[in-house]
Every structure is written in structure tokens, then in C-alpha cells.
Amino acid sequence: MKIFKAFFMVMRKYAYNFTLYMGIFCGVLFGGVLPHVDENTAQKYVSPKVDYAILDLDESDLSKGLCEYLEKIHVKKEINSFEENLVRDDLYSRYIGAAIVLEKGFQEGFENGETAKFVKFYDIPDNMYSVVFSNCVSEYLRYIRQQPAGTSMAEATANASETLGKKIEVTYPEDTSAVPRDKTYYFFLYMPWILTLMMIVSLTPVLARLNEERIRKRVYASPYKFTKMNSEIYLAMLIVGLGVCAVLFGIAEMTHTVNSNVGLYVVNMLVLMLVALSITFFVSKFVKNDMIISLIGNVVGLGMSFLCGVFVPQSVMSPTILKVAHILPAYWYVKANDAINAYKPGNLSSVLGPIGVELLFAVTLFGAGLYAAKVRRVKN
Amino acid sequence: MLHSLKYAFITTVKNKNTFVWTFIFPIALSTFMFLSFGNVYKDELVMNSIPVAVEEGVEETQISVQNFLEGAKQSNGDPYFVVSVLSKEAAKEALENGDVSAIVTTEGLTPTVVVNGNDFKEEIVITAMNEYLKYKKTIDDITADIIKNGIAVESGAGVAPEEMTPEKLAEAEAAILAKIAEAETDEQFFNETSLAKGPQNIYNNFFYATFAMGCLFACLGAVNLTDKLMPGRTPLSGRLNICGTSKLKMVISQMSVNLLVVFAAQMGAYFYMRLIGIELTDDILAVAGILLAGASFGISLGVLIGAIPRLGEGAKVGIGVGVTMLISFLADLCTTGIKDSIERNMPIINRISPAALISDSFMTIYVYDDYDRYFRNLITLVVMAVVITTIAIFILSRSRANKMMLKT
């Protein structure tokens, strides 16, 4: 097991990469992604809500009625100030989708048909959020306007609250249903990025050192068999991969991020780890320079994640790109992750299919790496 | 000085680190990003006419719904919906394929809506159909009232229930509906104000973060070049440390040339991104300002990391990559919302994080009418770069002094 031991001796030098990327992964996931996950997406239709800010300077029956109505339908958020520059920032960052200021005299203006003079309405032009929100405000005011003559404003706002609550029946197609995505789903979704990046950046330099001509020639001259050498290398990589997966799973457990179908998620992660190791094994046969290794790690990790639906949902990506993404293992990983999220007992084939394709990628890439190593050996 | 500049240029050009991280990497990443979600904003979030299928069913309801949806117009006059009347199977297939955003069923007198998920396009169809229900109820109420009580038409000549004829009923309905329609369309309750001077594509944050990352990756080249100035590293660094040229001069010439190369690479990346169709500002001067300030900071950071004594070059590169990646992610490189979340909870981080400052400067060009915030960001970057460089030069000069003392 000389090569096996040598592997770990060299790896000590690059071990800091694991800590570094694990730290980045935890920072991104726990600092940015998971806090935004809404696990309460229901099976039945739920109206998408627009975050908005409102300032009622009029405090009349009409303005109060409008505020109450909007609060029922959408999500009211507090903003630091209604000063244009600050509202502009909140709109751009999508902290709010619209902001509305009801000036003093709003109700009086409404009664005189001059409502627009007493309303400041800030939004993002031609944007869906704005359309939904402005429709809601218009719907309310239009309803009040259509009340029969003689109805007091208090009565009108009470009627509006009751009548506008009646909605059309909305259903999903019979054989489909939206499955909510919980934190477990998102935790495991980011694996193609971090596992691929971490393995390539941390293990390729180790393999490149073991592949150095000086060392390689000594190994070839020794009684070490080609198969034994490579199986020891792959075994060492496998132990590192399992260690990394164990740490990742431990993080998920400690942070209570794991709560459903955990076994299948772990199987999917382990298969992806094999793919990442095979990519690393393959890359190491061609690249020696640390800088290029780092570049490849980042390009492959980030590139696959962008193209295969890790950072951006597959549902919003163009069909052409998704077709191209079929040739990348991360696409199948995301497919499997989706299937696990929607998994119901008896429907295992929808999960095992994509995982099987991932395995094929792992075997193919490992085989290609072995072939490259053999060709080089023959040349030597 | 000229001599130093010349050799700094040769070493910088020969050092592929700078070129790869500040040109190749941003180009590769922005291409992936563009392919992945380049048109998401235009396709998903900008308000275009929404395709809706009206399912064949009760003819009266079907025609009524179709007319209602086709008549809905946006403020710019464009229709809200593109309506197709389809059979049940065809409508279901169209919804599954994403050809329509919703199906309106008309099997009974009251329509229902079938959707795939919870999305804003679907919500607009549902809002419209809620309006339809109210509209339909108003008509039904009026008709029932007329039949029960008779009517007082516009002329003021009343018609008693027993004198009601179908013609008179139709005339009355038309008059009252016209009044409803007038109340619905004529009044503008508010004027929508856009506070931004340019498009507000939130997905552009990814590309801004890519520029930030490119600028900060300039630190890798600087790490490599500075490491060579550390005494005791290589025979070359030994020679550089005992030669007559002051270290300040060497550092400044390395930094100037590096800055020039990184700036050129980043501008190249900017032109490439515009060429492939990424929606970036055409205010080239403003972009050049951001990239220059960003690259200055990146190089200063590299000089500082490179000047850390008793640390191998690999570890220094690792620190450079790690720091750059982390602060780029915090500036929305991988997912939107992180930067905003920081802004709400710990704004100080965004005020000093170079990636956030670079990304924010790009945003201000699009969103703000003046350049106050833009210049505030740039000045912060440059001041931080100067402070970091001063510290780095101090460490570098100390390292030589220490070495000399050890030798004597």
C-alpha cells in the first residue's frame, strides 16, 4: 500500500482546500440560500404574493380600507424611508415589488375624481410583480367607485373587503401536483457545485504529483502492477470522497437540514461523489499546473451548475440548453434530486433511472482516465 | 523606473495567471450564465401578453370568457392575453408543454382555472377571471333586477315589468353595461412611477458579480509576482533583494503593469459580454472607472497576500481564491438575494466588501440619475487599495530588513 500511503502524505499539503471550500459552501448555503427557502408551498393554488411598502398619510376610511385589503392579499414590508433614492434601492434589490404613498387628502381626491394627484406609486416598469400589485389596488378602488350612490365610505370599504374576497376556483391538472421543495432538497441541490469543485481542486494536484515523471518512472520500474497502483489511488480517493460526504451529511444533521427521504438523497450524493472522483482522475492525467487545475475545477463546478439547473431552476432554462445539459452528469443529479423530492413509495424507478445514468458517467470517465494512464505508460 | 516597468511588463505577460483568471474565467462563466438564464428576465418577469387556453364547453360561457379576456388591455394598449380556444385534451397538452400559462374551463356556467404552479403569469389570469366573475355577477344582478322591477332607462321613461319586451331589456342592459364599462376604463387611480433610468434586470447581478470576481482574481497574478520579491524564496528573489533598485519602485512598477493588463482583460470581457447579448450599460467610461478601481483593489490584495511571510505560494493562491470566491458569492455570484439580505442585516459588510462595491457601482449606473453613489463606491475601493498597498509595502520592506539582519 505504498502508493496509498504516498497519496495521503502528498494530500496533507492540499488539505487546506477542503476547509476553504467547505467554509465557502456553508457560508453560501446557510447565509444565503436556506434562509430564503419557503417550505410552506401548499399543494393547492396559493396566490403569489407581492412584497410591498405603503405609507398612509391620509388615515381616512378609504386609505385604511385599502391598507387592510392589501395586507390580506400581499406581504407588507417595512422600509427605512419612502425617500425616492431609498425606495429605488429596495425596488432594484426586489426587497419590495412596489411602494405606494397615500397623501393627505387621498379620500377627498377620490371622491372628486382626482385620485392620481394624491397617490405616489413606485414600481418596476413592465414587471409581473407590478402588474399583479397595481391590478389589486385598481380592483379595490374600482369596486369602491362602483358602489351605489348614497353608500358611505365606511360601508363601501366593508363591502369591498367581503366581496373582493370571493375568488374563482383554481385547480391543478388531475395527474400533476406541485411538490413543495424543502431545505433538504436545496441542501443536496448544491452538491454538484461543491463536490466537483472540491475534488478537482484538492485531489488533482495530489494525483499530478504522483504522476510526475520522476515518481512515475520509479513506480514503473518497481514490481508494482499498473492495476494495483491505480486501484490504490482510486481507493484513497474514495476514502477522501466518503470523508467529505460524511462531513457534509454531518453538517446537514447538525443544522437540522435533513428531514425527508434522507437515504435516497445520500445515495444520490454518493453516486455524484463517484462522478466527481472520476472527473478528477480523468483531469489529472492531462493537467499538472496548479493554476490550470484550479481554473478547470471552477469552470467545471460553476459551469455545470449554471447549465444543469443547480443555481437556476431547470423550469426557467431554455429547452435547447437543457437538451445540451443531458450530456452532463449534474443534469441527471438534479433530475434525481427532483425525483427524490417528489418520491412516494412504489415509485423508485423515477429515482433510480437518473442515478443509473450518473453511475454510467462515473464508470465512463474513470475508464477514460485509466485508458489515458495506460497510453502514457506504454509511451514511457 | 522605465527599466523596471519594461521587465514588469514582460513578467506579467509571461505569467498566465493574470490572463486566465481575469479574462478566460469571466468569459467562460458569463457564457454559461448567459446560456443558462440570459433570457429569463425577458421571458418570465417582463410583462408580455400571456397565452391562455379557453377550453371548449358551454358555448355561452366560452364566448363570454373569450371576449372578456381578449378585451383586457394593458396601459400601453397591448392585450393582456393571447387566447386560443382548444379542446380539453389539446388544452391539457398545451399547459403541460408550457405553451399556455393557464386553462379556463367552461364546462358549466361558472368557469374555473387550471394552472401548473404558483407563478405571476398564472396570478394575472386568475385576477382577470375574478374580475370576470364580478362582471358576470353584475350583469346577472342587473338582468334579474330589470326582470323583477322594470327599468328606468337613460331617457327617464320608465318601463314597468308587464311592459317589458326583449328589445327594451336589451336596450336597458346595454345602457347600464356601458356605464359600468365607462367607470372601469376611464379613471386612472394612480400614475406608476419608475425610479430607475434603465432596465431593472435582477439577473444582471450575476454578471456584475462576475466582473467583481474577475477584478479580484487579479490578486492571483499579483500574489505570484510579489512572492518573487520575498527574500529567500528563489535565486531570483534573492537577486532582486540585494540589487540596488528600491523595492518600492519594483512594487509600483509591477502593480502599474498588472493594473494595465487586468484592466485591458476586464474591458475585453465587458465587450465580449455585450457582443453575445448580455444587457450591460453602454456608458463605457463609467464601466472603465469601475473596472479600474476594482482591478486596483484586486492587485493590492494580491500584493498584501503575496507579502505574507512564511507561507508557500500555493497557500497564498489558495487564500486569494478562497477570499475572492467568498466575497463574490456574498455579492450574488451564485444566487440573487444574498447581497440584499446582508444589506438588511449587516450593511457595513456591503460598504466595505469590494465585490459588493463593484456590483453596486454597476447597478447605480442603471438605476440612479446622478453619480454620487457610484463615486462613493469607487473612492471607497481606491482608498482601501491604497491602505492595503501601504501595509503590503511595509511588510515587504520589513522582510528585507529582517533578512539582512539575519545574514549579518
XYZ file of N, CA, C and O in Angstrom, chain A residues 219-320:
408
model
N 7.984 4.120 -10.148
C 6.912 3.135 -9.898
C 6.899 2.087 -11.006
O 6.769 0.887 -10.744
N 7.093 2.558 -12.255
C 7.072 1.610 -13.381
C 8.216 0.607 -13.275
O 8.099 -0.556 -13.668
N 9.322 1.102 -12.731
C 10.487 0.218 -12.614
C 10.331 -0.777 -11.459
O 11.029 -1.777 -11.385
N 9.430 -0.473 -10.546
C 9.208 -1.337 -9.376
C 8.270 -2.491 -9.737
O 7.656 -2.473 -10.794
N 8.136 -3.482 -8.846
C 7.233 -4.612 -9.170
C 5.752 -4.246 -9.065
O 4.898 -5.092 -9.188
N 5.447 -2.961 -8.766
C 4.049 -2.537 -8.648
C 3.315 -2.731 -9.960
O 3.757 -2.257 -11.006
N 2.129 -3.384 -9.902
C 1.361 -3.566 -11.140
C 0.568 -2.307 -11.426
O 0.164 -1.586 -10.501
N 0.308 -2.122 -12.695
C -0.455 -0.953 -13.149
C -1.823 -0.922 -12.462
O -2.264 0.109 -11.950
N -2.485 -2.089 -12.429
C -3.834 -2.157 -11.847
C -3.773 -1.867 -10.353
O -4.607 -1.130 -9.826
N -2.758 -2.404 -9.689
C -2.670 -2.217 -8.250
C -2.443 -0.735 -7.921
O -3.048 -0.184 -7.004
N -1.550 -0.136 -8.713
C -1.242 1.273 -8.479
C -2.520 2.114 -8.587
O -2.852 2.893 -7.701
N -3.255 1.896 -9.688
C -4.453 2.704 -9.907
C -5.565 2.375 -8.921
O -6.295 3.265 -8.498
N -5.669 1.098 -8.538
C -6.734 0.785 -7.569
C -6.399 1.378 -6.209
O -7.291 1.836 -5.501
N -5.128 1.448 -5.852
C -4.754 2.082 -4.577
C -5.058 3.573 -4.616
O -5.558 4.150 -3.642
N -4.755 4.165 -5.776
C -5.042 5.598 -5.919
C -6.553 5.839 -5.801
O -7.011 6.724 -5.074
N -7.324 4.993 -6.505
C -8.777 5.215 -6.505
C -9.354 4.927 -5.116
O -10.269 5.627 -4.664
N -8.774 3.939 -4.425
C -9.250 3.625 -3.074
C -9.010 4.822 -2.148
O -9.891 5.215 -1.367
N -7.823 5.390 -2.273
C -7.508 6.557 -1.437
C -8.481 7.708 -1.749
O -8.989 8.372 -0.841
N -8.744 7.901 -3.051
C -9.678 8.972 -3.440
C -11.066 8.692 -2.870
O -11.761 9.599 -2.409
N -11.437 7.427 -2.927
C -12.766 7.025 -2.448
C -12.906 7.309 -0.953
O -13.938 7.820 -0.498
N -11.833 7.043 -0.212
C -11.882 7.293 1.241
C -12.040 8.794 1.494
O -12.846 9.226 2.322
N -11.279 9.578 0.717
C -11.402 11.044 0.873
C -12.828 11.475 0.526
O -13.452 12.258 1.264
N -13.347 10.944 -0.590
C -14.705 11.303 -1.016
C -15.737 10.947 0.032
O -16.611 11.759 0.356
N -15.602 9.735 0.599
C -16.554 9.313 1.636
C -16.447 10.221 2.862
O -17.456 10.587 3.471
N -15.205 10.598 3.176
C -14.991 11.505 4.317
C -15.696 12.834 4.085
O -16.390 13.350 4.970
N -15.517 13.377 2.872
C -16.147 14.665 2.550
C -17.674 14.543 2.638
O -18.355 15.398 3.220
N -18.218 13.452 2.078
C -19.680 13.247 2.113
C -20.166 13.111 3.555
O -21.214 13.646 3.916
N -19.353 12.403 4.380
C -19.745 12.236 5.785
C -19.779 13.594 6.477
O -20.702 13.891 7.245
N -18.772 14.421 6.191
C -18.749 15.753 6.813
C -19.971 16.570 6.358
O -20.659 17.207 7.167
N -20.264 16.507 5.046
C -21.407 17.264 4.524
C -22.712 16.789 5.159
O -23.564 17.590 5.552
N -22.833 15.470 5.279
C -24.049 14.930 5.879
C -24.122 15.322 7.360
O -25.188 15.672 7.873
N -22.956 15.287 8.019
C -22.896 15.696 9.428
C -23.356 17.143 9.589
O -24.110 17.466 10.505
N -22.916 18.003 8.667
C -23.323 19.421 8.726
C -24.852 19.518 8.601
O -25.508 20.237 9.342
N -25.394 18.741 7.636
C -26.840 18.759 7.433
C -27.576 18.277 8.678
O -28.577 18.859 9.093
N -27.049 17.222 9.310
C -27.678 16.681 10.518
C -27.619 17.692 11.658
O -28.618 17.953 12.324
N -26.424 18.275 11.827
C -26.239 19.197 12.954
C -27.123 20.428 12.824
O -27.521 21.030 13.805
N -27.364 20.831 11.569
C -28.160 22.054 11.362
C -29.632 21.719 11.135
O -30.396 22.583 10.734
N -29.999 20.472 11.371
C -31.396 20.023 11.222
C -31.929 20.310 9.827
O -33.076 20.688 9.646
N -31.055 20.193 8.834
C -31.482 20.452 7.459
C -32.063 19.195 6.829
O -32.759 19.275 5.828
N -31.752 18.005 7.427
C -32.225 16.755 6.833
C -33.527 16.333 7.492
O -33.610 16.244 8.703
N -34.563 16.126 6.713
C -35.807 15.681 7.345
C -36.690 14.794 6.468
O -37.735 14.369 6.893
N -36.326 14.538 5.213
C -37.218 13.675 4.418
C -36.428 12.904 3.363
O -35.483 13.430 2.792
N -36.826 11.675 3.130
C -36.190 10.821 2.112
C -34.666 10.863 2.179
O -33.991 10.821 1.145
N -34.140 10.944 3.370
C -32.711 11.204 3.527
C -31.834 10.113 2.900
O -30.787 10.414 2.311
N -32.281 8.857 3.001
C -31.481 7.759 2.454
C -31.231 7.938 0.967
O -30.084 7.810 0.491
N -32.289 8.281 0.220
C -32.141 8.448 -1.232
C -31.259 9.650 -1.566
O -30.440 9.603 -2.493
N -31.415 10.724 -0.797
C -30.564 11.901 -1.034
C -29.093 11.524 -0.856
O -28.230 11.947 -1.636
N -28.820 10.724 0.177
C -27.425 10.342 0.450
C -26.894 9.441 -0.672
O -25.761 9.614 -1.133
N -27.737 8.496 -1.137
C -27.301 7.617 -2.236
C -26.955 8.480 -3.465
O -25.900 8.308 -4.098
N -27.816 9.431 -3.759
C -27.570 10.309 -4.905
C -26.265 11.088 -4.727
O -25.471 11.223 -5.655
N -26.026 11.570 -3.496
C -24.800 12.324 -3.233
C -23.574 11.428 -3.399
O -22.565 11.852 -3.972
N -23.677 10.175 -2.923
C -22.525 9.272 -3.025
C -22.201 8.950 -4.490
O -21.036 8.895 -4.885
N -23.257 8.768 -5.293
C -23.018 8.489 -6.715
C -22.383 9.712 -7.389
O -21.454 9.600 -8.188
N -22.873 10.885 -7.004
C -22.273 12.107 -7.567
C -20.813 12.222 -7.145
O -19.961 12.664 -7.925
N -20.527 11.799 -5.912
C -19.145 11.830 -5.434
C -18.272 10.934 -6.332
O -17.156 11.310 -6.699
N -18.806 9.774 -6.731
C -18.050 8.895 -7.639
C -17.796 9.601 -8.968
O -16.704 9.507 -9.546
N -18.811 10.319 -9.442
C -18.633 11.061 -10.698
C -17.535 12.104 -10.530
O -16.634 12.236 -11.373
N -17.596 12.844 -9.412
C -16.597 13.895 -9.169
C -15.195 13.292 -9.094
O -14.237 13.857 -9.638
N -15.083 12.132 -8.462
C -13.771 11.474 -8.361
C -13.281 11.039 -9.742
O -12.090 11.175 -10.068
N -14.203 10.539 -10.551
C -13.806 10.089 -11.892
C -13.372 11.271 -12.755
O -12.413 11.172 -13.518
N -14.092 12.406 -12.620
C -13.674 13.610 -13.369
C -12.263 13.996 -12.919
O -11.379 14.285 -13.734
N -12.061 13.966 -11.612
C -10.745 14.332 -11.059
C -9.659 13.395 -11.596
O -8.592 13.851 -12.029
N -9.951 12.111 -11.585
C -8.998 11.097 -12.056
C -8.654 11.351 -13.529
O -7.498 11.306 -13.934
N -9.701 11.660 -14.297
C -9.511 11.905 -15.736
C -8.680 13.169 -15.963
O -7.707 13.161 -16.723
N -9.050 14.236 -15.281
C -8.359 15.530 -15.468
C -6.888 15.402 -15.083
O -5.998 15.960 -15.744
N -6.630 14.620 -14.010
C -5.251 14.524 -13.511
C -4.298 13.893 -14.518
O -3.087 14.042 -14.414
N -4.843 13.192 -15.492
C -3.977 12.541 -16.480
C -3.451 13.543 -17.513
O -2.571 13.244 -18.299
N -4.051 14.722 -17.543
C -3.669 15.698 -18.571
C -3.074 16.993 -18.014
O -2.361 17.681 -18.703
N -3.441 17.340 -16.799
C -3.046 18.662 -16.282
C -2.147 18.512 -15.066
O -2.415 17.689 -14.182
N -1.111 19.341 -15.030
C -0.198 19.292 -13.884
C -0.152 20.628 -13.146
O 0.053 20.685 -11.950
N -0.339 21.708 -13.923
C -0.189 23.039 -13.353
C -1.318 23.357 -12.360
O -2.495 23.237 -12.690
N -0.941 23.774 -11.142
C -1.934 24.051 -10.091
C -2.954 25.107 -10.512
O -4.133 25.022 -10.185
N -2.442 26.123 -11.231
C -3.328 27.212 -11.630
C -4.399 26.717 -12.623
O -5.573 27.039 -12.504
N -3.945 25.887 -13.572
C -4.897 25.363 -14.564
C -5.885 24.417 -13.874
O -7.078 24.416 -14.188
N -5.390 23.649 -12.898
C -6.279 22.740 -12.155
C -7.379 23.549 -11.462
O -8.562 23.212 -11.517
N -6.962 24.637 -10.822
C -7.921 25.477 -10.125
C -8.935 26.055 -11.111
O -10.141 26.114 -10.821
N -8.444 26.454 -12.277
C -9.335 27.012 -13.307
C -10.348 25.953 -13.765
O -11.552 26.220 -13.828
N -9.827 24.748 -14.043
C -10.718 23.675 -14.509
C -11.763 23.369 -13.432
O -12.959 23.240 -13.713
N -11.314 23.289 -12.181
C -12.237 23.000 -11.079
C -13.365 24.018 -11.014
O -14.534 23.669 -10.910
N -12.983 25.284 -11.111
C -14.001 26.336 -11.018
C -14.910 26.366 -12.238
O -16.118 26.550 -12.115
N -14.307 26.196 -13.425
C -15.122 26.242 -14.645
C -16.080 25.049 -14.691
O -17.271 25.203 -14.965
N -15.549 23.858 -14.373
C -16.417 22.663 -14.415
C -17.496 22.752 -13.332
O -18.684 22.549 -13.593
N -17.091 23.108 -12.108
C -18.049 23.181 -10.996
C -19.124 24.228 -11.230
O -20.324 23.933 -11.191
N -18.689 25.451 -11.497
C -19.668 26.535 -11.677
C -20.430 26.369 -12.997
O -21.640 26.557 -13.059
N -19.678 25.996 -14.057
C -20.306 25.871 -15.385
C -21.402 24.819 -15.384
O -22.527 25.079 -15.838
N -21.086 23.629 -14.842
C -22.108 22.565 -14.802
C -23.305 23.008 -13.970
O -24.452 22.729 -14.310
N -23.019 23.717 -12.886
C -24.113 24.140 -12.015
C -25.026 25.137 -12.712
O -26.242 25.093 -12.558
N -24.444 26.042 -13.474
C -25.282 27.014 -14.192
C -26.059 26.348 -15.326
O -27.207 26.679 -15.574
N -25.398 25.407 -16.015
C -26.042 24.812 -17.196
C -27.046 23.716 -16.850
O -27.905 23.390 -17.667
N -26.914 23.139 -15.656
C -27.749 21.963 -15.355
C -28.864 22.235 -14.363
O -29.551 21.311 -13.950
N -29.026 23.466 -13.945
C -30.173 23.782 -13.095
C -29.897 23.718 -11.613
O -30.820 23.483 -10.840
N -28.628 23.918 -11.212
C -28.333 23.945 -9.778
C -28.612 25.336 -9.214
O -29.336 25.500 -8.234
N -28.057 26.354 -9.877
C -28.229 27.723 -9.377
C -29.536 28.348 -9.865
O -30.095 29.221 -9.224
N -29.962 27.945 -11.051
C -31.210 28.481 -11.616
C -32.099 27.279 -11.932
O -31.628 26.308 -12.507
N -33.379 27.299 -11.540
C -34.217 26.111 -11.759
C -34.299 25.687 -13.220
O -34.332 26.544 -14.114
N -34.315 24.375 -13.441
C -34.409 23.861 -14.819
C -35.673 24.371 -15.507
O -35.699 24.558 -16.717
N -36.725 24.630 -14.711
C -38.003 25.030 -15.300
C -37.925 26.365 -16.037
O -38.732 26.624 -16.921
N -36.986 27.225 -15.674
C -36.916 28.519 -16.361
C -35.823 28.552 -17.435
O -35.655 29.546 -18.126
N -35.092 27.445 -17.572
C -34.000 27.438 -18.557
C -34.522 27.110 -19.948
O -35.574 26.495 -20.096
N -33.766 27.549 -20.950
C -34.232 27.327 -22.323
C -34.160 25.827 -22.663
O -33.232 25.125 -22.240
N -35.146 25.320 -23.428
C -35.169 23.891 -23.768
C -33.896 23.446 -24.499
O -33.421 22.328 -24.293
N -33.326 24.312 -25.326
C -32.110 23.949 -26.070
C -30.958 23.674 -25.102
O -30.234 22.678 -25.242
